[in-house]
Structure formats: C-alpha cells, structure tokens
Short mmCIF file of C-alpha atoms (C1' of nucleotides) in Angstrom, two decimals:
data_model
loop_
_atom_site.label_atom_id
_atom_site.label_comp_id
_atom_site.label_asym_id
_atom_site.label_seq_id
_atom_site.Cartn_x
_atom_site.Cartn_y
_atom_site.Cartn_z
CA UNK A 1 -0.02 -0.17 0.04
CA UNK A 2 1.68 3.19 -0.92
CA UNK A 3 0.94 6.20 1.25
CA UNK A 4 -1.86 8.55 -0.04
CA UNK A 5 -1.33 12.27 -0.66
CA UNK A 6 -4.13 14.40 1.51
CA UNK A 7 -5.69 15.10 -1.73
CA UNK A 8 -6.03 11.40 -2.75
CA UNK A 9 -7.06 10.61 1.02
CA UNK A 10 -9.86 13.13 0.74
CA UNK A 11 -11.10 11.70 -2.78
CA UNK A 12 -11.15 8.22 -1.69
CA UNK A 13 -12.90 9.03 1.54
CA UNK A 14 -15.50 11.09 -0.42
CA UNK A 15 -16.00 8.14 -2.66
CA UNK A 16 -16.95 5.91 0.23
CA UNK A 17 -19.31 8.76 1.61
CA UNK A 18 -20.91 9.25 -1.85
CA UNK A 19 -21.61 5.69 -2.10
CA UNK A 20 -23.36 5.38 1.13
CA UNK A 21 -25.42 8.43 0.89
CA UNK A 22 -25.17 9.80 -2.61
CA UNK A 23 -23.52 12.80 -4.00
CA UNK A 24 -26.23 15.18 -3.12
CA UNK A 25 -26.75 14.01 0.47
CA UNK A 26 -23.08 14.23 1.00
CA UNK A 27 -22.14 17.64 2.24
CA UNK A 28 -18.47 19.19 2.22
CA UNK A 29 -18.85 19.43 5.89
CA UNK A 30 -19.52 15.42 6.02
CA UNK A 31 -16.28 14.80 4.19
CA UNK A 32 -14.25 17.34 6.35
CA UNK A 33 -15.57 15.61 9.69
CA UNK A 34 -14.82 12.33 8.65
CA UNK A 35 -11.12 13.23 7.44
CA UNK A 36 -10.59 15.50 10.77
CA UNK A 37 -10.46 18.96 9.49
CA UNK A 38 -12.63 21.96 8.94
CA UNK A 39 -14.77 22.21 5.70
CA UNK A 40 -12.77 25.39 4.48
CA UNK A 41 -9.68 23.51 4.82
CA UNK A 42 -10.50 21.04 2.23
CA UNK A 43 -10.30 23.89 -0.40
CA UNK A 44 -6.36 23.88 -0.02
CA UNK A 45 -6.52 20.47 -1.63
CA UNK A 46 -9.34 20.47 -4.00
CA UNK A 47 -11.08 23.24 -6.17
CA UNK A 48 -14.49 22.22 -5.53
CA UNK A 49 -16.96 19.40 -4.42
CA UNK A 50 -17.83 18.75 -7.98
CA UNK A 51 -14.08 18.27 -8.92
CA UNK A 52 -13.96 15.20 -6.49
CA UNK A 53 -16.99 13.56 -8.35
CA UNK A 54 -15.58 14.54 -11.62
CA UNK A 55 -12.20 13.12 -10.94
CA UNK A 56 -13.74 9.81 -9.45
CA UNK A 57 -16.07 9.21 -12.06
CA UNK A 58 -13.82 10.08 -15.19
CA UNK A 59 -10.97 7.94 -13.49
CA UNK A 60 -12.88 4.93 -13.14
CA UNK A 61 -14.57 5.45 -16.71
CA UNK A 62 -11.01 5.79 -18.14
CA UNK A 63 -10.01 2.51 -16.39
CA UNK A 64 -12.67 0.85 -18.19
CA UNK A 65 -11.99 2.31 -21.60
CA UNK A 66 -8.18 1.50 -21.39
CA UNK A 67 -9.01 -1.97 -20.41
CA UNK A 68 -11.32 -2.33 -23.57
CA UNK A 69 -8.74 -0.95 -25.49
CA UNK A 70 -6.22 -3.63 -24.63
CA UNK A 71 -8.87 -6.26 -24.91
CA UNK A 72 -9.81 -5.27 -28.35
CA UNK A 73 -5.97 -5.39 -29.34
CA UNK A 74 -5.11 -8.57 -27.96
CA UNK A 75 -4.70 -11.53 -30.10
CA UNK A 76 -7.66 -13.47 -29.07
CA UNK A 77 -10.90 -14.98 -30.36
CA UNK A 78 -14.07 -13.12 -29.55
CA UNK A 79 -15.09 -15.50 -26.92
CA UNK A 80 -11.78 -15.13 -25.32
CA UNK A 81 -12.08 -11.35 -25.45
CA UNK A 82 -15.59 -11.61 -23.86
CA UNK A 83 -13.96 -13.61 -20.91
CA UNK A 84 -11.08 -10.94 -20.70
CA UNK A 85 -13.99 -8.29 -20.31
CA UNK A 86 -15.45 -10.23 -17.33
CA UNK A 87 -11.99 -10.28 -15.81
CA UNK A 88 -11.79 -6.55 -16.36
CA UNK A 89 -14.97 -5.79 -14.53
CA UNK A 90 -14.17 -8.12 -11.74
CA UNK A 91 -10.63 -6.62 -11.30
CA UNK A 92 -11.60 -2.85 -11.41
CA UNK A 93 -14.48 -3.61 -9.19
CA UNK A 94 -12.35 -5.14 -6.60
CA UNK A 95 -9.65 -2.53 -6.80
CA UNK A 96 -11.94 0.49 -6.42
CA UNK A 97 -15.30 -0.78 -5.33
CA UNK A 98 -16.47 2.73 -4.08
CA UNK A 99 -15.77 4.52 -7.33
CA UNK A 100 -17.34 1.68 -9.32
CA UNK A 101 -20.51 2.01 -7.13
CA UNK A 102 -20.97 5.68 -8.52
CA UNK A 103 -21.12 4.78 -12.14
CA UNK A 104 -24.55 3.47 -12.57
CA UNK A 105 -26.35 6.62 -10.86
CA UNK A 106 -24.23 9.38 -9.52
CA UNK A 107 -23.13 10.75 -13.20
CA UNK A 108 -26.24 12.63 -13.24
CA UNK A 109 -24.57 14.88 -10.66
CA UNK A 110 -21.87 15.70 -12.88
CA UNK A 111 -22.04 19.29 -14.49
CA UNK A 112 -22.55 19.59 -18.30
CA UNK A 113 -19.11 19.04 -19.44
CA UNK A 114 -18.37 16.11 -17.39
CA UNK A 115 -21.78 14.43 -18.14
CA UNK A 116 -20.77 14.61 -21.92
CA UNK A 117 -17.26 13.19 -21.22
CA UNK A 118 -18.71 10.56 -18.97
CA UNK A 119 -21.33 9.47 -21.38
CA UNK A 120 -19.07 9.64 -24.31
CA UNK A 121 -16.68 7.06 -22.72
CA UNK A 122 -19.79 4.84 -21.63
CA UNK A 123 -21.20 4.82 -25.07
CA UNK A 124 -18.15 3.58 -26.35
CA UNK A 125 -17.40 0.86 -24.17
CA UNK A 126 -20.96 -0.26 -24.78
CA UNK A 127 -20.45 -0.03 -28.49
CA UNK A 128 -17.15 -2.14 -28.20
CA UNK A 129 -18.69 -4.65 -25.99
CA UNK A 130 -21.66 -5.41 -28.36
CA UNK A 131 -19.33 -5.59 -31.39
CA UNK A 132 -17.30 -8.49 -29.53
CA UNK A 133 -20.65 -10.20 -28.74
CA UNK A 134 -21.51 -9.96 -32.28
CA UNK A 135 -18.35 -11.25 -33.30
CA UNK A 136 -18.98 -14.09 -30.93
CA UNK A 137 -22.16 -14.63 -32.73
CA UNK A 138 -21.04 -14.35 -36.34
CA UNK A 139 -17.99 -16.68 -35.70
CA UNK A 140 -20.42 -19.33 -34.08
CA UNK A 141 -19.07 -19.05 -30.38
CA UNK A 142 -22.61 -18.50 -29.02
CA UNK A 143 -26.23 -19.32 -29.74
CA UNK A 144 -28.42 -17.18 -31.88
CA UNK A 145 -29.63 -14.34 -29.50
CA UNK A 146 -30.62 -10.81 -29.56
CA UNK A 147 -27.22 -8.90 -29.36
CA UNK A 148 -28.72 -5.78 -27.78
CA UNK A 149 -30.67 -7.53 -24.99
CA UNK A 150 -27.61 -10.12 -24.28
CA UNK A 151 -25.16 -7.32 -23.92
CA UNK A 152 -27.83 -5.34 -21.80
CA UNK A 153 -28.12 -8.24 -19.71
CA UNK A 154 -24.38 -8.94 -19.09
CA UNK A 155 -23.39 -5.46 -18.59
CA UNK A 156 -26.40 -5.09 -15.96
CA UNK A 157 -24.74 -7.99 -14.02
CA UNK A 158 -21.19 -6.80 -14.27
CA UNK A 159 -22.20 -3.25 -13.20
CA UNK A 160 -23.94 -4.53 -10.20
CA UNK A 161 -21.11 -6.60 -9.26
CA UNK A 162 -19.97 -4.29 -6.55
CA UNK A 163 -22.94 -4.65 -4.45
CA UNK A 164 -22.65 -8.61 -4.48
CA UNK A 165 -19.00 -8.32 -3.80
CA UNK A 166 -19.76 -5.97 -0.87
CA UNK A 167 -21.56 -8.83 0.80
CA UNK A 168 -19.16 -11.45 -0.23
CA UNK A 169 -15.85 -9.98 0.44
CA UNK A 170 -14.26 -13.34 1.34
CA UNK A 171 -14.51 -14.86 -1.91
CA UNK A 172 -11.48 -15.98 -4.00
CA UNK A 173 -11.05 -13.49 -6.78
CA UNK A 174 -10.08 -16.25 -9.40
CA UNK A 175 -12.98 -18.26 -8.41
CA UNK A 176 -15.28 -15.34 -8.77
CA UNK A 177 -14.05 -14.70 -12.27
CA UNK A 178 -14.57 -18.23 -13.17
CA UNK A 179 -18.10 -18.34 -11.91
CA UNK A 180 -18.95 -15.03 -13.51
CA UNK A 181 -17.90 -16.46 -16.85
CA UNK A 182 -19.66 -19.81 -16.29
CA UNK A 183 -22.72 -17.92 -15.31
CA UNK A 184 -22.73 -15.23 -17.73
CA UNK A 185 -21.17 -16.73 -20.91
CA UNK A 186 -22.07 -20.44 -20.49
CA UNK A 187 -25.65 -19.65 -19.78
CA UNK A 188 -28.26 -21.67 -17.70
CA UNK A 189 -30.26 -23.77 -19.96
CA UNK A 190 -29.75 -27.56 -20.20
CA UNK B 1 -56.77 6.14 -18.17
CA UNK B 2 -58.67 7.26 -14.92
CA UNK B 3 -58.01 10.79 -13.88
CA UNK B 4 -55.75 11.13 -11.09
CA UNK B 5 -56.54 12.95 -7.80
CA UNK B 6 -54.15 15.64 -7.17
CA UNK B 7 -52.36 13.96 -4.57
CA UNK B 8 -51.64 11.20 -7.04
CA UNK B 9 -50.87 13.59 -9.63
CA UNK B 10 -48.18 15.19 -7.13
CA UNK B 11 -46.77 11.78 -6.50
CA UNK B 12 -46.48 10.61 -10.10
CA UNK B 13 -44.67 13.85 -10.92
CA UNK B 14 -42.35 13.66 -8.08
CA UNK B 15 -41.39 10.26 -9.18
CA UNK B 16 -40.20 11.37 -12.61
CA UNK B 17 -38.21 13.99 -11.08
CA UNK B 18 -36.74 11.63 -8.40
CA UNK B 19 -35.76 9.64 -11.16
CA UNK B 20 -34.14 12.14 -13.35
CA UNK B 21 -32.13 14.07 -10.63
CA UNK B 22 -32.62 11.88 -7.63
CA UNK B 23 -34.62 12.44 -4.31
CA UNK B 24 -31.95 14.78 -2.53
CA UNK B 25 -31.37 16.88 -5.43
CA UNK B 26 -35.19 17.46 -6.13
CA UNK B 27 -36.58 20.21 -3.91
CA UNK B 28 -40.09 20.46 -2.94
CA UNK B 29 -40.19 23.77 -4.91
CA UNK B 30 -38.98 21.83 -7.90
CA UNK B 31 -42.08 19.48 -7.66
CA UNK B 32 -44.53 22.52 -7.05
CA UNK B 33 -43.00 24.52 -10.01
CA UNK B 34 -43.78 21.68 -12.37
CA UNK B 35 -47.11 20.97 -10.97
CA UNK B 36 -47.88 24.67 -11.15
CA UNK B 37 -48.36 25.73 -7.53
CA UNK B 38 -46.47 27.25 -4.59
CA UNK B 39 -44.31 24.72 -2.42
CA UNK B 40 -46.37 25.22 0.51
CA UNK B 41 -49.64 24.39 -1.33
CA UNK B 42 -48.24 20.69 -1.68
CA UNK B 43 -48.80 20.32 1.90
CA UNK B 44 -52.70 20.45 1.55
CA UNK B 45 -52.19 16.83 -0.22
CA UNK B 46 -48.98 15.43 1.46
CA UNK B 47 -47.59 15.40 4.86
CA UNK B 48 -44.02 15.66 3.88
CA UNK B 49 -41.54 15.06 1.04
CA UNK B 50 -40.38 12.17 2.72
CA UNK B 51 -44.05 10.77 2.69
CA UNK B 52 -43.98 10.75 -1.25
CA UNK B 53 -40.80 8.76 -1.35
CA UNK B 54 -42.11 6.09 1.29
CA UNK B 55 -45.40 5.77 -0.75
CA UNK B 56 -43.63 5.51 -4.05
CA UNK B 57 -40.93 2.83 -2.75
CA UNK B 58 -43.33 0.75 -0.68
CA UNK B 59 -46.20 0.63 -3.33
CA UNK B 60 -43.93 -0.79 -5.69
CA UNK B 61 -42.18 -3.15 -3.48
CA UNK B 62 -45.51 -4.34 -2.42
CA UNK B 63 -46.30 -4.91 -6.20
CA UNK B 64 -43.33 -7.20 -6.53
CA UNK B 65 -44.12 -8.90 -3.13
CA UNK B 66 -47.82 -9.86 -4.01
CA UNK B 67 -46.66 -10.73 -7.48
CA UNK B 68 -44.19 -13.23 -6.16
CA UNK B 69 -46.96 -14.60 -3.67
CA UNK B 70 -49.07 -15.56 -6.50
CA UNK B 71 -46.30 -17.01 -8.61
CA UNK B 72 -45.34 -19.12 -5.70
CA UNK B 73 -48.86 -20.39 -5.16
CA UNK B 74 -49.54 -21.07 -8.77
CA UNK B 75 -49.70 -24.64 -9.97
CA UNK B 76 -46.80 -24.38 -12.16
CA UNK B 77 -43.26 -26.38 -12.13
CA UNK B 78 -40.25 -24.17 -11.17
CA UNK B 79 -39.13 -23.25 -14.73
CA UNK B 80 -42.64 -21.99 -15.51
CA UNK B 81 -42.50 -20.07 -12.31
CA UNK B 82 -39.28 -18.50 -13.35
CA UNK B 83 -40.69 -17.45 -16.52
CA UNK B 84 -43.68 -16.03 -14.65
CA UNK B 85 -41.26 -13.90 -12.78
CA UNK B 86 -39.62 -12.57 -15.77
CA UNK B 87 -43.19 -11.55 -17.02
CA UNK B 88 -43.78 -9.76 -13.54
CA UNK B 89 -40.78 -7.68 -13.73
CA UNK B 90 -41.43 -6.73 -17.43
CA UNK B 91 -45.16 -5.69 -16.52
CA UNK B 92 -44.40 -3.77 -13.35
CA UNK B 93 -41.41 -2.00 -15.24
CA UNK B 94 -43.94 -1.01 -18.13
CA UNK B 95 -46.58 0.13 -15.94
CA UNK B 96 -44.74 2.14 -13.33
CA UNK B 97 -41.10 2.84 -15.02
CA UNK B 98 -40.39 5.95 -12.79
CA UNK B 99 -41.18 4.17 -9.46
CA UNK B 100 -39.37 1.01 -10.63
CA UNK B 101 -36.13 3.32 -11.58
CA UNK B 102 -36.08 4.42 -7.82
CA UNK B 103 -35.68 0.91 -6.62
CA UNK B 104 -32.07 0.19 -7.02
CA UNK B 105 -30.66 3.12 -5.17
CA UNK B 106 -33.36 5.80 -3.68
CA UNK B 107 -34.40 3.47 -0.91
CA UNK B 108 -31.24 4.93 1.34
CA UNK B 109 -33.21 8.15 1.27
CA UNK B 110 -36.08 6.41 3.29
CA UNK B 111 -35.98 7.12 7.03
CA UNK B 112 -35.34 4.46 9.48
CA UNK B 113 -38.69 2.83 9.47
CA UNK B 114 -39.14 3.05 5.68
CA UNK B 115 -35.66 1.52 5.02
CA UNK B 116 -36.59 -1.11 7.46
CA UNK B 117 -40.00 -2.17 5.62
CA UNK B 118 -38.28 -1.82 2.19
CA UNK B 119 -35.39 -3.75 2.80
CA UNK B 120 -37.64 -6.62 4.60
CA UNK B 121 -39.44 -6.87 1.58
CA UNK B 122 -36.44 -7.01 -0.93
CA UNK B 123 -34.77 -9.58 1.17
CA UNK B 124 -37.81 -11.76 1.33
CA UNK B 125 -38.19 -11.63 -2.43
CA UNK B 126 -34.80 -12.31 -3.13
CA UNK B 127 -34.93 -15.46 -0.86
CA UNK B 128 -38.03 -16.57 -2.67
CA UNK B 129 -36.39 -16.09 -5.83
CA UNK B 130 -33.38 -18.01 -5.01
CA UNK B 131 -35.58 -20.70 -3.78
CA UNK B 132 -37.35 -20.87 -7.11
CA UNK B 133 -33.97 -21.36 -8.81
CA UNK B 134 -32.85 -23.84 -6.49
CA UNK B 135 -35.98 -25.90 -7.34
CA UNK B 136 -35.01 -25.51 -10.89
CA UNK B 137 -31.66 -26.89 -10.13
CA UNK B 138 -32.96 -29.72 -7.83
CA UNK B 139 -35.73 -30.93 -10.35
CA UNK B 140 -33.16 -30.66 -13.40
CA UNK B 141 -34.31 -28.04 -15.26
CA UNK B 142 -31.29 -26.05 -15.38
CA UNK B 143 -27.57 -26.74 -15.64
CA UNK B 144 -25.58 -26.97 -12.35
CA UNK B 145 -24.54 -23.49 -11.53
CA UNK B 146 -24.00 -21.24 -8.63
CA UNK B 147 -27.38 -20.21 -7.22
CA UNK B 148 -26.23 -17.20 -5.60
CA UNK B 149 -24.39 -15.54 -8.57
CA UNK B 150 -27.12 -16.70 -11.16
CA UNK B 151 -29.95 -15.11 -9.11
CA UNK B 152 -28.04 -12.15 -8.64
CA UNK B 153 -27.21 -12.09 -12.51
CA UNK B 154 -30.91 -12.35 -13.42
CA UNK B 155 -32.07 -9.86 -10.93
CA UNK B 156 -29.46 -7.29 -11.81
CA UNK B 157 -30.79 -7.47 -15.48
CA UNK B 158 -34.49 -7.49 -14.36
CA UNK B 159 -33.77 -4.45 -12.09
CA UNK B 160 -31.98 -2.49 -14.84
CA UNK B 161 -34.93 -3.12 -17.30
CA UNK B 162 -36.26 -0.02 -16.99
CA UNK B 163 -33.25 1.82 -18.49
CA UNK B 164 -33.36 -0.29 -21.47
CA UNK B 165 -37.14 0.18 -21.83
CA UNK B 166 -36.53 3.84 -21.50
CA UNK B 167 -34.58 3.82 -24.89
CA UNK B 168 -36.57 1.18 -26.52
CA UNK B 169 -40.22 2.12 -25.72
CA UNK B 170 -41.61 1.09 -29.15
CA UNK B 171 -40.93 -2.65 -28.53
CA UNK B 172 -43.78 -5.09 -28.34
CA UNK B 173 -44.22 -6.21 -24.78
CA UNK B 174 -44.87 -9.81 -25.50
CA UNK B 175 -41.61 -10.10 -27.54
CA UNK B 176 -39.77 -8.31 -24.88
CA UNK B 177 -40.94 -10.86 -22.49
CA UNK B 178 -40.01 -13.70 -24.69
CA UNK B 179 -36.71 -12.27 -25.59
CA UNK B 180 -35.81 -11.81 -21.76
CA UNK B 181 -36.86 -15.35 -20.93
CA UNK B 182 -34.74 -16.58 -23.93
CA UNK B 183 -31.75 -14.30 -22.85
CA UNK B 184 -31.79 -15.02 -19.19
CA UNK B 185 -33.03 -18.38 -18.87
CA UNK B 186 -31.85 -20.39 -21.99
CA UNK B 187 -28.54 -18.63 -21.83
CA UNK B 188 -25.84 -18.11 -24.33
CA UNK B 189 -23.69 -21.11 -24.51
CA UNK B 190 -23.83 -23.38 -27.50
"C1'" DA C 1 17.38 31.52 13.02
"C1'" DT C 2 14.85 32.98 9.25
"C1'" DA C 3 12.33 33.02 5.20
"C1'" DT C 4 8.96 30.50 2.61
"C1'" DA C 5 5.24 27.59 1.21
"C1'" DT C 6 1.87 24.58 2.85
"C1'" DA C 7 -2.04 23.60 5.08
"C1'" DA C 8 -4.91 24.41 8.89
"C1'" DC C 9 -8.03 27.75 11.35
"C1'" DT C 10 -12.40 31.30 12.19
"C1'" DA C 11 -15.81 33.93 10.41
"C1'" DA C 12 -19.02 34.96 7.03
"C1'" DC C 13 -21.58 35.17 2.78
"C1'" DA C 14 -25.60 34.40 -0.28
"C1'" DA C 15 -28.52 31.04 -1.71
"C1'" DG C 16 -31.58 27.24 -1.12
"C1'" DT C 17 -33.61 23.65 1.93
"C1'" DG C 18 -38.40 21.50 4.19
"C1'" DT C 19 -42.01 23.12 6.69
"C1'" DT C 20 -45.50 25.94 9.13
"C1'" DA C 21 -48.88 29.92 10.16
"C1'" DG C 22 -52.24 32.65 8.80
"C1'" DT C 23 -54.88 34.36 5.20
"C1'" DT C 24 -57.46 34.44 0.74
"C1'" DT C 25 -59.67 32.31 -2.82
"C1'" DT C 26 -62.36 28.77 -5.02
"C1'" DA C 27 -65.97 25.60 -5.70
"C1'" DG C 28 -70.16 22.94 -4.28
"C1'" DA C 29 -74.37 22.25 -1.29
"C1'" DC C 30 -78.31 23.93 0.64
"C1'" DG D 1 -76.89 34.45 -1.90
"C1'" DT D 2 -74.84 32.12 1.99
"C1'" DC D 3 -72.23 28.62 4.33
"C1'" DT D 4 -68.50 25.55 4.50
"C1'" DA D 5 -64.56 22.76 3.23
"C1'" DA D 6 -60.82 22.32 0.28
"C1'" DA D 7 -57.10 24.16 -1.75
"C1'" DA D 8 -54.58 27.91 -3.06
"C1'" DC D 9 -51.83 31.83 -1.53
"C1'" DT D 10 -48.08 35.15 0.90
"C1'" DA D 11 -44.63 35.44 4.56
"C1'" DA D 12 -41.56 33.73 7.23
"C1'" DC D 13 -38.79 30.34 10.19
"C1'" DA D 14 -34.44 27.63 11.43
"C1'" DC D 15 -31.18 25.36 9.24
"C1'" DT D 16 -27.84 23.78 5.74
"C1'" DT D 17 -25.33 24.42 1.48
"C1'" DG D 18 -20.86 25.32 -1.12
"C1'" DT D 19 -17.65 28.62 -1.12
"C1'" DT D 20 -14.50 32.74 0.15
"C1'" DA D 21 -11.50 35.88 2.71
"C1'" DG D 22 -8.32 36.60 5.97
"C1'" DT D 23 -5.40 34.81 9.35
"C1'" DT D 24 -2.65 31.78 12.08
"C1'" DA D 25 0.09 27.54 12.72
"C1'" DT D 26 3.15 23.99 10.84
"C1'" DA D 27 6.87 22.19 8.50
"C1'" DT D 28 10.87 22.54 5.36
"C1'" DA D 29 15.24 24.79 3.08
"C1'" DT D 30 18.81 27.56 3.65
#
DNA sequence: ATATATAACTAACAAGTGTTAGTTTTAGAC
DNA sequence: GTCTAAAACTAACACTTGTTAGTTATATAT
C-alpha cells in the first residue's frame, strides 16, 4: 500500500461517502468531519466538491476504456475477449469498489461538461462490448440471441457486481471470475 | 386512463423528478413548480417530502411481493415460475417505470422505518427468487450453476430493465418478455 | 534563526432547504 | 346568496449548503 497524498485521501473518503449516501446528500462538511478537518480547509486540496466527483467518475471510466482498448487489440478470439472483459470488470470492481459503485447513478450529478465526457466514454464502451458479442455470434461461438438484450444483460450484472462483492468480500477472486464467466457466458439452460 | 387525484398527480410527477435528478437533488419547490403551484400548497395534499418517497417505494415493493406470492402459489413447475417472474418484472416495469427506476438506489433516502420495511420486502423477495431457482436446479431444469451468482445476475438484469425500456419504448411487450426469457433462462452457450 | 510555502483555522456570505402559520380564493351544497 | 370545506396563496422560520476571505500555525530549506 503506497501512502496516499492528502488530496487522494480526501477523494477516496469522499467516494465511500458518496457511495453510502449519494453525492447530493453528502455535504462538504460531512467529508471534512470524517477526515478530521474543517470544511474550508478541504479547499487547500480540492477546487470544488464537483471536482471530486468529476475526478472519481472519469478516472474509473477511463480505467474501463483503456481496459477495453487492450482487450480489443489482444490476439484472441471473440469468446476469449468476452472472458477478458469479465476479468476486467471483476478486477476494477475489487480494486476500486467505491468508485465503481458510483457509475450507475451518480453521473447525473456531474456538470454539463463532465456528463458529456462520461457518457461519451460509456457509449463507446458499450458499442465495443456489443461488437465483441456480435463477433462471437458471427463466428459461431454462441447461440443465436438478441445482441442488444444479451449485452444489456451481461453489462447489468457486471455493473452491479460491486454490490454482490460488498456482501461476499471473502470470496476468492479467481474463483469469482470463473463463476462469473460460467454464469454469464455459458448460460443456464440444459 | 382514470383521472388522477391531485395527490396522485403530485406523487407521479415527483417520481419522474426523483428518477431524473434523485430524491435529494429534487426540492419541494421543484415539484411545486412543475405541477403549477407554490411549494407550501403541496402540504394540503401530502404530509412531507419523505412521505412521497415512502409511498412510491413501498407501493412498488409491494407490487413485487404480491406478484411473487401469486407465482409461488401457482400450480406450475419451477421453470415456469421463473418465466412468470420475468413477466412480472416486465409488466411492473412497463406500468410504473419511474417508480421502478427508484428501486436500486433511492431507498437509502428513506427514513429508518421506511428502510426497514423496504429492505425486509426486498430480502424476502430475493430469498423466494433464489428458492425457485434452487428448485429448478434440484428438479433438473437447469445446468448445475452457482445459485447465488445466477440469481444475482438475473435480478441485476431485471432491475435495470427500466433503463433499457427507456431507450426502446416502441418494442412489443410480449416480444420483450420472450426475448428476456430466452436471454436470461436459456443462456448463451452453444 | 529566518524565510517561505503549505495547510490548517475562524468567520462569514448568499442562496437554497423543508416546513409552518395565517390568510385569501375557489367551488359545491343548501 | 350564504355557508362550508378544500386548496390555493404570502410570508416567514430555522437550518444547511458550497464557497471565499483573511489569518494563524506548521514544517522545510537555507
């Protein structure tokens, strides 16, 4: 564990509060109290409350985007790429569970520019995801299925993984990855 | 369409605002402005802002619970019950998309008693869901799979259905149900 | 020891929050 | 027309919000 700068400490702590109560219900004074200083002192380290959210959301969005990029470029067949994407989600979720927990909802509280940047990354990610699933279908790796719905379903599960991980933190990561791949990719039907 | 009482009108409109901006970021004055009256006038119809959220969340939670009850009691095999649950989610989502959209996150803004009631209903629902999935497995309707993870996955998808429905409102409901069943229950693997 | 930069503090601001009290308007019953 | 109840209004409350200004304390480099 590398020691965090005060700024990083504030941002990490804010992430856990944003996760628990939401961005709007977390006041600058709440963050300050938890970190052990006055609210105004925070402003020696950050520019605004909004900046904290912006940094959290775009950092984690960029983690996913660069992860996707390296998966796309890897010399793998589409099914293997799909498995790599499951690994990607599991790993990012375990490394930054609080920031990941903000993804589904808290982006609405970004200001105009932040929203645009964030949604652009998210849309691009979903397009890439669907394309890989489509490749799986075209190359006969999976059953014929509605690609829109299937990618929506897989991404829904992966997005909510953080809440499941919250309750089962003792699980082996490798095992979790394998179970997820089995569950999401191999499907249920006999 | 039956005409709504003013109270119901307020609550429905609040639901759409809560969905768009979140409970905390929606002020009583926002609701009043949209409905065309002064903030204080709302209090002729509602007891508090919190009461609106409470009513929305517990009504929709009860819709799911009573739906689950009737599925459990129906003379069907577990796989058929699972399919009925998919229908249940699709139908409630289409009938009250705004209230459904609040389920994943906004319950944290309920006050103590509301949280307890809500989480109790949710936990019971998830237990019942898992049991039906377990029955499917025990009676050989589905492949051997981690029940915890599988039910988590299916429920994640069903919970997020509202966001997918938001983008594809033109879709045929029966077709949507069938696609969901195919996607979630029959799985992907060849 | 002194100078300097960093990071804490106190105090205050303007704006917005949910809610209440008291009053006036509206609409329907007799 | 008059009485009554429902539902709107204005005005204000106590409190919280994010943020800034100005000041003091702390630590480091010379």
